[in-house]
Short mmCIF file of C-alpha atoms in Angstrom, two decimals:
data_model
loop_
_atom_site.label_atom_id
_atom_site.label_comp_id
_atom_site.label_asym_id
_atom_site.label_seq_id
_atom_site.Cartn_x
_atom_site.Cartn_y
_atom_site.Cartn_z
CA UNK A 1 223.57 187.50 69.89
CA UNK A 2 225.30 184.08 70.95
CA UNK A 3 222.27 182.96 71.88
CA UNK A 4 220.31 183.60 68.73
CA UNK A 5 223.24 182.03 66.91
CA UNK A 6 222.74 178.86 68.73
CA UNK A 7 218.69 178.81 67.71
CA UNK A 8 219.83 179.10 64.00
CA UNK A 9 222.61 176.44 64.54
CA UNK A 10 219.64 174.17 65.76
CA UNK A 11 217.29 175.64 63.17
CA UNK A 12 220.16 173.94 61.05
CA UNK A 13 220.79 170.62 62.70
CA UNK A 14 224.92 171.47 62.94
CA UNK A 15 224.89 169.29 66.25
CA UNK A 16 223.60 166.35 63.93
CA UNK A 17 225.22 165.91 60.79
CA UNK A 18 223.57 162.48 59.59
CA UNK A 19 221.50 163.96 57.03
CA UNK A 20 225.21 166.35 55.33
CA UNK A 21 226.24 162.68 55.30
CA UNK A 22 223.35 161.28 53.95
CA UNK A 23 223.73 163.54 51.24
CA UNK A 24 226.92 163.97 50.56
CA UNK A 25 227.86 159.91 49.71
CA UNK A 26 225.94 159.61 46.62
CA UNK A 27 227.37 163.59 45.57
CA UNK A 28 230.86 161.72 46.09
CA UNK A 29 229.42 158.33 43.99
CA UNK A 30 228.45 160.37 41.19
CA UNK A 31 232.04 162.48 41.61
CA UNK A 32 234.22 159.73 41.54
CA UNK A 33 232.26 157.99 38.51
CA UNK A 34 231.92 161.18 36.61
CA UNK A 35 235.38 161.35 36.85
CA UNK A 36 236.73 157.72 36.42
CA UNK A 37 237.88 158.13 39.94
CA UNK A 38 239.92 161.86 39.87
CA UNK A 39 237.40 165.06 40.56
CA UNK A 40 238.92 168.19 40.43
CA UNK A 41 239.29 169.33 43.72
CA UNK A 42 237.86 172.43 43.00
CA UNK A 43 234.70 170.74 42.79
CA UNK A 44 234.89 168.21 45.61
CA UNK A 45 235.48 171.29 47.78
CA UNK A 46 231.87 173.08 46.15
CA UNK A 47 230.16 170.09 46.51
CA UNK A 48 230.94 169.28 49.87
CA UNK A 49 230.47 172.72 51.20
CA UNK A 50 226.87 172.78 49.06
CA UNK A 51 225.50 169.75 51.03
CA UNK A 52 226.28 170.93 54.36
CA UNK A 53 224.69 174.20 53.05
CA UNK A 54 221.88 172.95 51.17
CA UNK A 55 221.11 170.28 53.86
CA UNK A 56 220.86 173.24 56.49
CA UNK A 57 219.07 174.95 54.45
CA UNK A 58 216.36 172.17 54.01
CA UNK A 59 215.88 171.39 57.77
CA UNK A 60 215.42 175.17 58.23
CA UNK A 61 212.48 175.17 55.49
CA UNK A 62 210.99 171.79 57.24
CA UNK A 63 210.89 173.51 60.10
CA UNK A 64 209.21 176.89 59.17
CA UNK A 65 206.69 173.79 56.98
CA UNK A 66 206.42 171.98 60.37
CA UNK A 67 205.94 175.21 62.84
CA UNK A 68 202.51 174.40 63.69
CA UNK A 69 202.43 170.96 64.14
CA UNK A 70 205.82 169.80 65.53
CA UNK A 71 204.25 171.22 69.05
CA UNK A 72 202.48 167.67 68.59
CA UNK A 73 204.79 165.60 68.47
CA UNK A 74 207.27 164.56 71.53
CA UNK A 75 210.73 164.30 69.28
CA UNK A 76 210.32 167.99 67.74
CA UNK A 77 208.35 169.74 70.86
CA UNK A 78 211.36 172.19 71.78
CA UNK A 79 212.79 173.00 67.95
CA UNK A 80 213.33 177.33 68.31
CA UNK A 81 209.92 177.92 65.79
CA UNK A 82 207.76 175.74 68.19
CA UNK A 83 209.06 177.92 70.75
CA UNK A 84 208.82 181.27 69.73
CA UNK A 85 212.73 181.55 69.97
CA UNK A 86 212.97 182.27 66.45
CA UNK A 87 210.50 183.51 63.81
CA UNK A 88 208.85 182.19 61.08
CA UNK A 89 210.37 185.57 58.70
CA UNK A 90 213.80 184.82 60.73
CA UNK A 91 213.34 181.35 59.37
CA UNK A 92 213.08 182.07 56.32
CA UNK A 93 215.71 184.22 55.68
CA UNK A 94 218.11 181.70 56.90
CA UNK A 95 216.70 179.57 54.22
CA UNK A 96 217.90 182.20 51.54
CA UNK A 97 220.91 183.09 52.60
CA UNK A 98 221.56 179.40 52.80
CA UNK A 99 220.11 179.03 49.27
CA UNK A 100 222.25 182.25 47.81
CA UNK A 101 225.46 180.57 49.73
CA UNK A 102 224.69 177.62 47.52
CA UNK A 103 224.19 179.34 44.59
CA UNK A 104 227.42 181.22 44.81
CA UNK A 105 229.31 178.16 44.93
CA UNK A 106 227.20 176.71 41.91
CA UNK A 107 228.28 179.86 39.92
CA UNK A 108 231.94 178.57 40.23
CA UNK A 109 230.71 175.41 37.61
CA UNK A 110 229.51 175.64 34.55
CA UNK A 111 226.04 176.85 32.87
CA UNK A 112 224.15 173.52 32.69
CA UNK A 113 224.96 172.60 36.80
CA UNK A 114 223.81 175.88 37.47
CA UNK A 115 220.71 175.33 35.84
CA UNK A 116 220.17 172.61 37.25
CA UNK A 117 220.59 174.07 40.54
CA UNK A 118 217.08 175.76 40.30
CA UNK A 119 215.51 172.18 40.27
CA UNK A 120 217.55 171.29 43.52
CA UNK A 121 216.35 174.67 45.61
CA UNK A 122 212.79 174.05 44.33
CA UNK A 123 212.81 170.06 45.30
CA UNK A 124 214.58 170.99 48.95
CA UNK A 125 211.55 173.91 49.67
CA UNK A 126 208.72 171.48 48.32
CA UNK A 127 209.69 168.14 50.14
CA UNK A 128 208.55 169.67 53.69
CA UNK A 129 204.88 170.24 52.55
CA UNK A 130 204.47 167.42 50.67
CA UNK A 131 203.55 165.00 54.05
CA UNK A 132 200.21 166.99 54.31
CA UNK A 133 199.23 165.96 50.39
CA UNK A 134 200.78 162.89 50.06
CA UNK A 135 201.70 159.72 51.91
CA UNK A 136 204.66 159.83 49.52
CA UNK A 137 206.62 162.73 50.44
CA UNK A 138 210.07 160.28 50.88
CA UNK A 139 209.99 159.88 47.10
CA UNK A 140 210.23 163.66 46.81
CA UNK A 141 213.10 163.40 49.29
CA UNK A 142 214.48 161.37 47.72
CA UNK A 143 214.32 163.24 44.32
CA UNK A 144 216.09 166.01 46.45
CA UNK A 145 218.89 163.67 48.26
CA UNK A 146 219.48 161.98 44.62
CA UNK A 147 219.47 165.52 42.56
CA UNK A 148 223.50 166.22 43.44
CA UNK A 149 224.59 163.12 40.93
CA UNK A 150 223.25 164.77 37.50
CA UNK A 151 225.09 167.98 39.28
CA UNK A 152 227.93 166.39 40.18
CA UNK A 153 228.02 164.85 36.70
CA UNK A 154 227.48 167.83 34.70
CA UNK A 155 230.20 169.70 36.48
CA UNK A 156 232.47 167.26 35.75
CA UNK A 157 231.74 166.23 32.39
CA UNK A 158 229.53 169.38 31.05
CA UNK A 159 227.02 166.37 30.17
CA UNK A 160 224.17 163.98 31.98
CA UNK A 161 224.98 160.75 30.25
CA UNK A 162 222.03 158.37 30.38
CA UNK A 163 223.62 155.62 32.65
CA UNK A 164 223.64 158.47 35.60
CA UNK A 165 220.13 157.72 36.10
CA UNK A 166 220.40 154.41 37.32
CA UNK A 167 222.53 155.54 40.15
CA UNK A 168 219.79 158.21 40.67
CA UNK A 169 217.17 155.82 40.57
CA UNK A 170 219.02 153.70 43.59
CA UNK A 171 219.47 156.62 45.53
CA UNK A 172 216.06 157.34 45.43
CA UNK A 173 214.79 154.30 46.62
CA UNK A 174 217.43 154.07 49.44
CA UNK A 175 216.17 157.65 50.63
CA UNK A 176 212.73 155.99 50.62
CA UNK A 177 213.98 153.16 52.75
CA UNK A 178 215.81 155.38 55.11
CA UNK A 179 213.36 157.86 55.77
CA UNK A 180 210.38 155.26 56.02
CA UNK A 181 212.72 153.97 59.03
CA UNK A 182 212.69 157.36 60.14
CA UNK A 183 209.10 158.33 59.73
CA UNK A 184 208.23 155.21 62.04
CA UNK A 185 209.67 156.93 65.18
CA UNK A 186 207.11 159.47 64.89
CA UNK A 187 204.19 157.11 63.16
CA UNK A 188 201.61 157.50 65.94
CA UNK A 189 202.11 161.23 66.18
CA UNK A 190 201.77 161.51 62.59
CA UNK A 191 198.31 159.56 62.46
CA UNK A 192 197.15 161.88 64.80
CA UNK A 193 197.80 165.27 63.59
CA UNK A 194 197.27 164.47 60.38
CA UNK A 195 200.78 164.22 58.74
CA UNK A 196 201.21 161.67 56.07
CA UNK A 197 204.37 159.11 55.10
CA UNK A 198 205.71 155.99 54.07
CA UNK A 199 205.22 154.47 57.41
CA UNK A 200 201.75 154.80 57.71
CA UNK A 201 201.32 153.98 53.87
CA UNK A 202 202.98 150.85 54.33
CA UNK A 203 201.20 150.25 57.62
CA UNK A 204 201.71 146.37 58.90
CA UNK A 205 203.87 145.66 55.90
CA UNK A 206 206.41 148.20 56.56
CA UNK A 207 209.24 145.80 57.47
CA UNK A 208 208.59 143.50 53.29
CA UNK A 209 208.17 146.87 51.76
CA UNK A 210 211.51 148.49 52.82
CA UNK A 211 213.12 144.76 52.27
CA UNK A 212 211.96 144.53 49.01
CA UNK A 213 213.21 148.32 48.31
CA UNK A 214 216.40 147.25 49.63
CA UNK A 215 216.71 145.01 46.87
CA UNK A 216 215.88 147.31 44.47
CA UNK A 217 218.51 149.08 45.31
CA UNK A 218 221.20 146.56 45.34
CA UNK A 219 219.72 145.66 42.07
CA UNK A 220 219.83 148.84 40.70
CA UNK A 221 223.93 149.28 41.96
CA UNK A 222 224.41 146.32 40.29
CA UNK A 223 223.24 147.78 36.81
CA UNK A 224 225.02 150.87 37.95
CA UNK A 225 228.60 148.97 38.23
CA UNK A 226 227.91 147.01 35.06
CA UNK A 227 226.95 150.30 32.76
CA UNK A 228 230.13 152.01 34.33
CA UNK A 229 232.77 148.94 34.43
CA UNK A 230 233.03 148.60 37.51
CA UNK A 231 235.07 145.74 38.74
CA UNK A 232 235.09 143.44 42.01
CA UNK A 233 235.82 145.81 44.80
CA UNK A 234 232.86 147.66 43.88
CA UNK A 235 230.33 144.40 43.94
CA UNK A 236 232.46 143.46 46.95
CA UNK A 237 231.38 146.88 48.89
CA UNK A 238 227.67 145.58 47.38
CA UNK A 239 227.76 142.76 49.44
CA UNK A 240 228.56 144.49 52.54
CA UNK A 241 225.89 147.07 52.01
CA UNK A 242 223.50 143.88 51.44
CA UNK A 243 224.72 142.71 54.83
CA UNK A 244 224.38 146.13 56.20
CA UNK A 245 220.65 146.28 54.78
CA UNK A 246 220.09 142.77 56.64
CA UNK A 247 220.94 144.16 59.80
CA UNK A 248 218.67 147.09 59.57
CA UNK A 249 215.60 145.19 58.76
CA UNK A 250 216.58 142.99 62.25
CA UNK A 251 216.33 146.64 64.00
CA UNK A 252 213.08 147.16 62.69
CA UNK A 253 211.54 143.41 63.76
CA UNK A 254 209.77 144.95 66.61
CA UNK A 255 209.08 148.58 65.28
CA UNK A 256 210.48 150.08 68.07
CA UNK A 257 210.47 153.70 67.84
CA UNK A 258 214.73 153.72 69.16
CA UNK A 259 215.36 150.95 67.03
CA UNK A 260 213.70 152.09 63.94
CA UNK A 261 216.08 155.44 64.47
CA UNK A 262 219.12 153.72 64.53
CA UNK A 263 218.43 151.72 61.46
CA UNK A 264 217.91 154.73 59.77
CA UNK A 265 221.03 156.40 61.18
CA UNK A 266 222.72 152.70 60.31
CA UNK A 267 222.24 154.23 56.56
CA UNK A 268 225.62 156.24 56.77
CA UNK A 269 227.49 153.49 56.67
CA UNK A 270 225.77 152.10 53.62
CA UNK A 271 226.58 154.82 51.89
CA UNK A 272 230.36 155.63 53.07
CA UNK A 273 230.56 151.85 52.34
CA UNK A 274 229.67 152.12 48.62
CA UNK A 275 231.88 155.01 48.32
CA UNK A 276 234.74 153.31 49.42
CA UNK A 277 233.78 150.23 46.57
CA UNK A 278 233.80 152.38 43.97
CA UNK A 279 236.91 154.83 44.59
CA UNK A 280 239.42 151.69 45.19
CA UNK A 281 237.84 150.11 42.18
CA UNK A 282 238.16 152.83 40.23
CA UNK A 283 241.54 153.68 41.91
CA UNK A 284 243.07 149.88 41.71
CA UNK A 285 241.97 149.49 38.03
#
């Protein structure tokens, strides 16, 4: 029994919790600015506890998605479905039980977050078969990552005010970024089998597309603080994710497959770093 519980726990990626992160910044931007800066805490605790379980619950689906090919590739040769140590039906009732977890916590909001919880379950089970129809499958990703701010705003205000989509917009095109650095690790593996991504869309140009997505983004934060009033400790935190951004792309110079990984787990701090910008502004005002 142990034993199975550890094949689920790496079905569910507990041992690496980039991606909860990942997710759960921009939940916490959208929080804080829903809330001028106070959330209840009711609902920091539900959305905290939903990424972790809607995160899990999305590696467990890319796996089951990924069953027959991750045998392929070096990085994901000895995940538990390549294996045989856990099935794909086993699989996928981890996914539900993750999902109806989720959903039980949603059900402690209000009417219009739970609806819009239906959008977030369908865009976490679509994103993992989207690489084999599309070489844009981080933009639906990134849809997914970016879907907890109208949530997060909707529990807190009962309303999805129109200036919440810029900060979706940013977070969407910082998922892209990330997860093109991440999708280069495995780019050769991936033109092989047959898998499609950012990094093989962008080919030799990979290292001025994410630069120039970069800047979207800052651009798009920039709108973001001026629609909510946000003051100089938020542009401040800008400026250090800019730096931050800099950095990355010098990781990526050579496209090395270690490098390119710790660029994209470099991402965290972009995001933790934002956060910070916008609860002392918002905290200080």
């Amino acid at each position: 029994m142990l034993q199975r519980l550890s094949f689920y726990k790496q079905l569910m990626r507990t041992d690496k919790p980039i991606g909860t992160l990942l997710l759960l910044w921009p939940t916490l931007w959208g929080l804080l600015l829903a809330s001028g800066g106070n959330p209840s805490i009711k609902n920091v605790v539900i959305f905290c506890l939903g990424c972790w379980l809607m995160r899990s619950a999305g590696c467990v689906i890319n796996d089951f998605a990924d069953r027959k090919i991750d045998g392929s590739v070096e990085r994901t040769q000895g995940r538990p479905l390549v294996t045989g140590a856990v099935s794909g039906n086993e699989a996928l009732g981890l996914f539900a039980a993750l999902c109806f977890a989720a959903f039980i916590l949603v059900l402690q909001t209000n009417t219009l977050t739970i609806m819009l919880s239906f959008a977030a379950v369908a865009l976490a089970a679509t994103y993992p078969f989207m690489k084999r129809y599309t070489h844009l499958p981080q933009v639906v990703l990134g849809a997914a990552f970016s879907w907890s701010i109208p949530m997060a705003f909707s529990a807190e205000t009962n309303s999805l005010p129109a200036a919440l989509w810029l900060l979706y917009a940013a977070n969407v095109i910082w998922t892209v970024v990330y997860d093109t650095f991440y999708a280069m690790v495995d780019r050769d593996d991936d033109v092989k089998i047959g898998v499609k991504s950012t990094a093989i869309l962008f080919g030799r140009n990979d290292r001025l597309i994410t630069a120039v997505l970069q800047i979207i983004v800052i651009a798009l934060l920039i709108a973001s603080g001026i629609v909510f009033d946000l003051g100089a400790v938020y542009y401040a935190s800008l400026a250090v994710a800019s730096a931050l951004f800099i950095y990355q792309q010098i990781l990526i110079k050579n496209r090395d497959g270690k490098q390119c990984f710790k660029a994209f787990l470099h991402n965290n701090y972009v995001g933790m770093v934002i956060c910070i910008g916008i609860a002392l502004d918002l905290w200080l005002a």
